[in-house]
XYZ file of C-alpha atoms in Angstrom:
391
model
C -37.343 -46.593 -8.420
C -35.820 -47.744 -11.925
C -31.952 -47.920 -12.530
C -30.347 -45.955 -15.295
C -27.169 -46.830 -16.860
C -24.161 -44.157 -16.008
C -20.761 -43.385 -17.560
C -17.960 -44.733 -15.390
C -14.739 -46.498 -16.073
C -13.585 -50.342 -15.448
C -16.661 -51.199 -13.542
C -20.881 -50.950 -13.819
C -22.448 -48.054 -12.481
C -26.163 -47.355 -11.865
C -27.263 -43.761 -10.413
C -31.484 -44.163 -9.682
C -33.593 -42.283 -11.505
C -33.771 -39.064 -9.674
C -37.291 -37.569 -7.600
C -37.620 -33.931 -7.914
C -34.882 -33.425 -5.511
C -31.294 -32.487 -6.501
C -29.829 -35.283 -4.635
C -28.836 -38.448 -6.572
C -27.741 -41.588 -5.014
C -26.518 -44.383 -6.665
C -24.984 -47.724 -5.674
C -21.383 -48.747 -6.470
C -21.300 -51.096 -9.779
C -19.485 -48.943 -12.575
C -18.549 -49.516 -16.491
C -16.443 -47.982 -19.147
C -18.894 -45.337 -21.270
C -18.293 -42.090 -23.474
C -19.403 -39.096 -24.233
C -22.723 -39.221 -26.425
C -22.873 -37.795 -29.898
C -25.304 -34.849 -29.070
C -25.517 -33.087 -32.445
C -26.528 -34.453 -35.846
C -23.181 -36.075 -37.401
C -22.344 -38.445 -40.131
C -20.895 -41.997 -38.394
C -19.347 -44.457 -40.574
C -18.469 -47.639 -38.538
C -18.972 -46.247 -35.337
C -17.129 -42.670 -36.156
C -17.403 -39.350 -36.454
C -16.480 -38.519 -40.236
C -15.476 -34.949 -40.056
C -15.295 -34.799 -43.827
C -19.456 -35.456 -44.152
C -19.884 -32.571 -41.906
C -21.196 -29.353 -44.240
C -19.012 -26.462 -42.064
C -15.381 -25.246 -43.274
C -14.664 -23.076 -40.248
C -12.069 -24.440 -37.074
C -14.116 -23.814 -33.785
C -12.214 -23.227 -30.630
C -14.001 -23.940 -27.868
C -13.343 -21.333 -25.372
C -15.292 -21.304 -21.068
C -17.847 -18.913 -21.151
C -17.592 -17.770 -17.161
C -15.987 -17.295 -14.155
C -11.594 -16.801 -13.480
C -11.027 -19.242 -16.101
C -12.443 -17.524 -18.800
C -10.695 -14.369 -17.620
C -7.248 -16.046 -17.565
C -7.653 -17.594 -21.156
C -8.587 -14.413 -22.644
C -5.719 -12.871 -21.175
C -3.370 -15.915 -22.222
C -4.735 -15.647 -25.647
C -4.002 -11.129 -25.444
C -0.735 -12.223 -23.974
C 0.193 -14.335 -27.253
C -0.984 -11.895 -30.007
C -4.491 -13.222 -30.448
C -7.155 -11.178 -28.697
C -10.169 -12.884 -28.754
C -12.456 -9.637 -31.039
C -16.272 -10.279 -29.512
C -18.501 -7.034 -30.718
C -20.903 -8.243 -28.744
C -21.138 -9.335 -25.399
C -24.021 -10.954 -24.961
C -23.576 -13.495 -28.073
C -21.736 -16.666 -27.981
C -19.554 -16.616 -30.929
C -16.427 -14.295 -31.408
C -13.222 -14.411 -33.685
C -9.859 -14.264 -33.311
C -8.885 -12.052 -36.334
C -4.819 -13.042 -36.263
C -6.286 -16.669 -36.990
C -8.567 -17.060 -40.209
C -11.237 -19.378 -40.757
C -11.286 -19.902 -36.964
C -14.454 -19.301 -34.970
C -14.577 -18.819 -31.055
C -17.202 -20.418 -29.295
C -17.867 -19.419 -25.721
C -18.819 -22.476 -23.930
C -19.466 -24.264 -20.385
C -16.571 -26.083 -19.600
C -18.138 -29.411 -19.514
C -19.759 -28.802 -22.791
C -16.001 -27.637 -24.249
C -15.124 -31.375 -23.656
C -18.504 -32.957 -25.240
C -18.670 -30.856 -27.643
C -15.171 -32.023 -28.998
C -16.145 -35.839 -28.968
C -19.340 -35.218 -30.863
C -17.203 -33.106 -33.603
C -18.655 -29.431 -33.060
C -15.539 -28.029 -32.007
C -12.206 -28.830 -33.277
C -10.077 -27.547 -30.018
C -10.931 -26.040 -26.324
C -9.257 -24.856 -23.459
C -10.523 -26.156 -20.120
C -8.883 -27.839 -16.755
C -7.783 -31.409 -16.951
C -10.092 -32.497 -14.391
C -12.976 -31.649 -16.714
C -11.544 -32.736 -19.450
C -10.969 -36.036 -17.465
C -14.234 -36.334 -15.929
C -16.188 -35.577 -19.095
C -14.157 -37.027 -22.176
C -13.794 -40.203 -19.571
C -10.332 -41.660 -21.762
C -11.737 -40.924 -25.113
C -9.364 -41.680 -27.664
C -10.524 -38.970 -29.617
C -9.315 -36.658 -27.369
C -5.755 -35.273 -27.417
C -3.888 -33.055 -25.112
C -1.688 -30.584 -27.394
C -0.940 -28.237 -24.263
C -1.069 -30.039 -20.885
C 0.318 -26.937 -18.847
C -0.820 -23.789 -19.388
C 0.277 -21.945 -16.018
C -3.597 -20.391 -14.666
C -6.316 -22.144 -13.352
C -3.759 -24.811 -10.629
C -6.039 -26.980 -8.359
C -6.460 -30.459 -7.430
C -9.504 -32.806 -7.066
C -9.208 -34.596 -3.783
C -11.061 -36.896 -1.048
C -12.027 -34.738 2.146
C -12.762 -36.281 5.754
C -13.555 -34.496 9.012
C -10.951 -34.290 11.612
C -13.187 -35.121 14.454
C -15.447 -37.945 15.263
C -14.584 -41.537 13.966
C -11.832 -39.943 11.227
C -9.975 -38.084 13.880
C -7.158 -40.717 13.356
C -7.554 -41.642 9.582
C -5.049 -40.276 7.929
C -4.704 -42.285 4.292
C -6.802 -43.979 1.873
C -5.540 -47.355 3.145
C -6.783 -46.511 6.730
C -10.016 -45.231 5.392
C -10.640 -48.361 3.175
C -9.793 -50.741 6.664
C -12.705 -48.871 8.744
C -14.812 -51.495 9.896
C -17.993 -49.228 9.814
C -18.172 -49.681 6.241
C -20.693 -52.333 5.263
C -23.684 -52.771 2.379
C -25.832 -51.515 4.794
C -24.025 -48.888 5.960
C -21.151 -47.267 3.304
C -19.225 -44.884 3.065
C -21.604 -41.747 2.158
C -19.556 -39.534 -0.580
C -20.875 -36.182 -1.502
C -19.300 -35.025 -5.117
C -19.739 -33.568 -7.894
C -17.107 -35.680 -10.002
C -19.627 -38.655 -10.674
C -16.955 -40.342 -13.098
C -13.810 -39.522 -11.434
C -15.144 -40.130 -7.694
C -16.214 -43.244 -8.351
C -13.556 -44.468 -10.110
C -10.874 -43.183 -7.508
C -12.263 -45.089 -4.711
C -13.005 -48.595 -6.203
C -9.471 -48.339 -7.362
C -8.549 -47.294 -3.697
C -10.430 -50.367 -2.562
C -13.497 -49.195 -0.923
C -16.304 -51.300 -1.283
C -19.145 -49.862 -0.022
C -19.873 -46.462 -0.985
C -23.059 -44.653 -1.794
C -22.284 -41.219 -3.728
C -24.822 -38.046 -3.724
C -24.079 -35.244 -5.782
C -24.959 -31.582 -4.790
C -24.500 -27.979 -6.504
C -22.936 -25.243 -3.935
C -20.211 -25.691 -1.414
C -19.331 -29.375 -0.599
C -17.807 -28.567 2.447
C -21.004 -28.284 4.320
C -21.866 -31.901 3.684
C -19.963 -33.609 6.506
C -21.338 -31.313 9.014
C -24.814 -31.416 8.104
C -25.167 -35.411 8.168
C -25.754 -36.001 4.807
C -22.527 -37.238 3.792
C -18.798 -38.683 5.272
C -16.598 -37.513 2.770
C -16.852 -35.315 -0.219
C -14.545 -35.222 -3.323
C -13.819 -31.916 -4.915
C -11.860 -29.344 -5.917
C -8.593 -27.806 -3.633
C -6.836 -24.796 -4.260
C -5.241 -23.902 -0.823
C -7.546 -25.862 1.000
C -8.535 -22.709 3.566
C -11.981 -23.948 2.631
C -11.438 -27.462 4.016
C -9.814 -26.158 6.758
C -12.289 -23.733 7.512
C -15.019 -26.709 7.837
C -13.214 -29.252 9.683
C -11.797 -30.917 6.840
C -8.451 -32.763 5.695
C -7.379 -34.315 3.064
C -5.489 -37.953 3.756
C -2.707 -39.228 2.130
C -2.660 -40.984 -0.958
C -6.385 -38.658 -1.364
C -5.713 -36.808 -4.437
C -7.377 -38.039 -7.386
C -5.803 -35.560 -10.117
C -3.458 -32.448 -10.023
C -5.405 -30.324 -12.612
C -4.639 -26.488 -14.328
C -5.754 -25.310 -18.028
C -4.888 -27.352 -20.830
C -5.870 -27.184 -24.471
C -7.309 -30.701 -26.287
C -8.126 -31.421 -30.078
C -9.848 -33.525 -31.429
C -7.821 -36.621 -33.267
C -10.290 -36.872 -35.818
C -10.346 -32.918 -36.733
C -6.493 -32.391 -36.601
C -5.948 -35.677 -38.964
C -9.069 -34.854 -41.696
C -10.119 -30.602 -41.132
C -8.124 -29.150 -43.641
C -5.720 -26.473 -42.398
C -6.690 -27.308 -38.944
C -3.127 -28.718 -38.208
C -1.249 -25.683 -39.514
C -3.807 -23.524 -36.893
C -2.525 -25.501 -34.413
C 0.660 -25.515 -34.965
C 0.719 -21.215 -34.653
C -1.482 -21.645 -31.144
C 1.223 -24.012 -29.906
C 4.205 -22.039 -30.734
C 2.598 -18.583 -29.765
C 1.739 -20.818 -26.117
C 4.615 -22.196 -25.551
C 6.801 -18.937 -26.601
C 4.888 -16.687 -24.293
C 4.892 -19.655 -21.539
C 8.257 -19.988 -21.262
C 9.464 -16.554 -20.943
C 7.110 -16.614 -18.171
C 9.602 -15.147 -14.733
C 12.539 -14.155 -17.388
C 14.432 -10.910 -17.833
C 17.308 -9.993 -19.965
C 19.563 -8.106 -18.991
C 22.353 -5.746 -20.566
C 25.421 -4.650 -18.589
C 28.692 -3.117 -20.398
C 32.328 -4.398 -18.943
C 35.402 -3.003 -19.824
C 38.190 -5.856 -21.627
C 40.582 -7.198 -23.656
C 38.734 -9.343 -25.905
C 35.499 -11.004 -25.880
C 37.068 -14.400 -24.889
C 38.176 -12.555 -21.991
C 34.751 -10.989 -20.629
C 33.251 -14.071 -21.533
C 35.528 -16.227 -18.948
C 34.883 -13.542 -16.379
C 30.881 -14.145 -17.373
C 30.902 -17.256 -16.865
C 32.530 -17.700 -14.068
C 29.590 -16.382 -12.280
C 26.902 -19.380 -11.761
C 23.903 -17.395 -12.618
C 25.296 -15.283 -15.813
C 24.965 -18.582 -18.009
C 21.931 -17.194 -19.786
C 19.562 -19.828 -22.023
C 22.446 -21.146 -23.787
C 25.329 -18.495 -22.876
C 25.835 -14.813 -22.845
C 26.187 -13.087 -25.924
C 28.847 -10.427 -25.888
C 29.686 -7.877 -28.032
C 31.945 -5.281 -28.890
C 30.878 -1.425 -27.828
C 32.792 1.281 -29.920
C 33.448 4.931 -28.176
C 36.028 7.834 -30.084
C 38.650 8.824 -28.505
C 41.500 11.211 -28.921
C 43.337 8.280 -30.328
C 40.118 7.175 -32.807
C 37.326 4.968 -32.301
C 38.364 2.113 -30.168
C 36.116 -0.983 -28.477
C 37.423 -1.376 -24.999
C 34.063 -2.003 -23.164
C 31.891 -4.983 -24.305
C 27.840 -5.056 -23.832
C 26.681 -8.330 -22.040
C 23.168 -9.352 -23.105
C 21.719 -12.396 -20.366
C 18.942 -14.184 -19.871
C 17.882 -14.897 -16.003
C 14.917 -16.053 -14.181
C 13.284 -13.468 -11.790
C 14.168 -15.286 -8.864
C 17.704 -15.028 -9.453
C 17.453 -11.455 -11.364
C 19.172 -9.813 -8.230
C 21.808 -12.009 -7.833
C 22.620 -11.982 -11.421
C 22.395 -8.199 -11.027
C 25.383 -8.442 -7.878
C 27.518 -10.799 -9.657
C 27.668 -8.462 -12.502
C 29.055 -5.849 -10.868
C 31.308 -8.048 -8.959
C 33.208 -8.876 -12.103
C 32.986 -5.148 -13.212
C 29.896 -4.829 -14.954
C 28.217 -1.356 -15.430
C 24.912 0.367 -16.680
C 22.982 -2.386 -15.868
C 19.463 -2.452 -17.880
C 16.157 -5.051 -17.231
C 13.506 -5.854 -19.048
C 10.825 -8.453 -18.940
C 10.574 -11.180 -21.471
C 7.980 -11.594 -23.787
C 8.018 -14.527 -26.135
C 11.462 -17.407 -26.665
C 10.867 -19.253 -29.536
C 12.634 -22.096 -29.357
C 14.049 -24.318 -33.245
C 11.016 -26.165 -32.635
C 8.932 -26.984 -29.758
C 8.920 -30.357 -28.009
C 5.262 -30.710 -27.733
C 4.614 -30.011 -31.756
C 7.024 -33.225 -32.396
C 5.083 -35.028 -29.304
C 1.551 -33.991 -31.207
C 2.531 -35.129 -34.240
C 3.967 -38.644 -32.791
C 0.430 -38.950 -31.154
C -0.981 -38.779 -34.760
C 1.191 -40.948 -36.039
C 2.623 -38.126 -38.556
């Protein structure tokens, strides 16, 4: 069986050529490796040069299946930039508030190659691929690392019965006697980067890895493996099969970020400037996410007056304070401004609250309605991006 060379970090990894079977074991030596160029580039002293390439138009990268392609079209609708694909069955859309900028619908996985070997300028994908397949590129660069869908976490599973019944952490697992170089720890996964990685640095050993396609979970059970690492969202799953996760067992906390590439941002022209209006748009939408302003009138004396009586109240503070002007009514005696409207912003979780203390301090006519973009002067990930390029 001959040995071929596998992308790992801080340590020399060979996976064995593979039989016909889907299995693949491999033995526990691992080394730092990236992403292969995979289409036809110019490289000038070992990089990409963008500006050699023939195309003009910004790709976005964009998963082609499954919830998280659902929940980044709807984040893109959400922020003003429908995604416009006429038809369905091809790979390649628009995004017609954006110009120049093409949408390709890709595997995740591919997303994140794709954007070392310089066929797509930006994607949107979870951090654990991003992690497993750009593997630390430099290259890469996170412009949104929180985009509020697609929460989950990559973490080491044992059984709760047999010899793990009382292993409850990493340490404990890496202290087993049973593990030897005859007989290791047997690691079904599907993270061959990330697994491997984890566990040297936990100080296992002796491990043997297998990867498999379908559920994970069924691994333990069947004999063909002690552990698996994978994904967790409420870990039913896991507990479902006899499964727990140990302490000091999660590899990465991961949700849907979106990554450049360095090289594109710093030498595609107008590239940066696209960015830019994705970030804002994001972040605006993201962090009126759960808010609601709300409008009340109150009768007073002045607006210094209603104000103290506002703020009084813990939860009437608003972003930065209430804003309170004057309401004018006619009356017998002319038009007069003795009642003040109160405009608020609140979270949702304390929107009732807010609602009660507002009438406590004699607040009336009490309107709500969702949020749907704050801008803020400028956002604090645009000044971090352009930091990161040195700009």
């Amino acid at each position: 069986m001959s040995l071929i060379p596998a992308a790992a970090c801080n340590f020399t990894q060979y996976f064995p050529s593979p039989p016909s079977h889907s299995a693949v074991r491999f033995s526990v030596k691992f080394t730092v490796s990236c992403c292969s160029v995979s289409s036809p580039v110019t490289v000038v002293n070992g990089n990409v040069d963008l500006k050699a390439t023939e195309r003009n138009e910004i790709r976005l990268g964009l998963p082609s299946k499954g919830r998280m392609a659902s929940d980044t079209l709807d984040l893109l609708k959400d922020c003003q930039l429908s995604v416009r694909q006429p038809n369905p069955r091809q790979y390649v859309a628009d995004i017609p508030q954006l110009s120049n900028v093409e949408v390709w619908f890709q595997r995740p996985k591919d997303i994140v190659k794709k954007l070392v070997s310089g066929d797509l300028d930006l994607g949107i994908v979870g951090l654990d691929t991003l992690s497993e397949y750009g593997q630390g590129n430099e290259d890469l660069i996170l412009v949104h690392d929180a985009l509020a869908y697609g929460d989950c976490r990559l973490s080491l599973a044992i059984p709760k019965y047999g010899i793990f019944e009382k292993i409850n952490s990493m340490k404990e697992l890496a202290e087993m006697p049973q593990w030897t170089a005859e007989k290791p720890l047997r690691v079904a996964t599907g993270f061959t980067y990330l697994g491997p990685k984890f566990l040297k640095e936990s100080g296992l050993q002796h491990v043997e890895f297998s990867t498999a396609d379908g559920a994970l979970e069924a691994a333990p059970a069947m004999g063909i493996a002690d552990a698996i690492v994978d994904l967790v969202s409420s870990g039913t799953t896991l507990k479902e099969n006899n499964l727990k996760e140990i302490e000091g067992g999660v590899l990465l906390e991961s949700q849907a970020v979106l990554v450049a590439s360095k090289k594109s941002l710093l030498q595609r022209e107008g590239f940066l400037d696209i960015t830019h209006e994705i970030l804002e748009r994001f972040e605006a939408h993201l962090r009126a996410l759960g808010q609601f302003t709300v409008v009340a009138n109150m009768r007073g004396n002045s607006t210094e007056e209603v104000a103290e009586r506002i703020l009084s109240q813990p939860s009437l503070s608003g972003l930065q304070g209430p804003t309170i002007s004057p309401v004018f009514r006619r009356s017998d005696s002319g038009v007069k401004a003795d009642y003040y409207a109160i405009v608020i912003c609140v979270p949702k979780k304390l929107l009732y609250k807010s609602v009660q203390q507002l009438r406590a301090i004699g607040g009336s006519g009490v309107l709500v309605s969702p949020l749907t973009y704050i801008f803020d002067e400028e956002t604090p990930r645009w000044r971090e991006l352009l930091s990161k390029l040195g700009l």
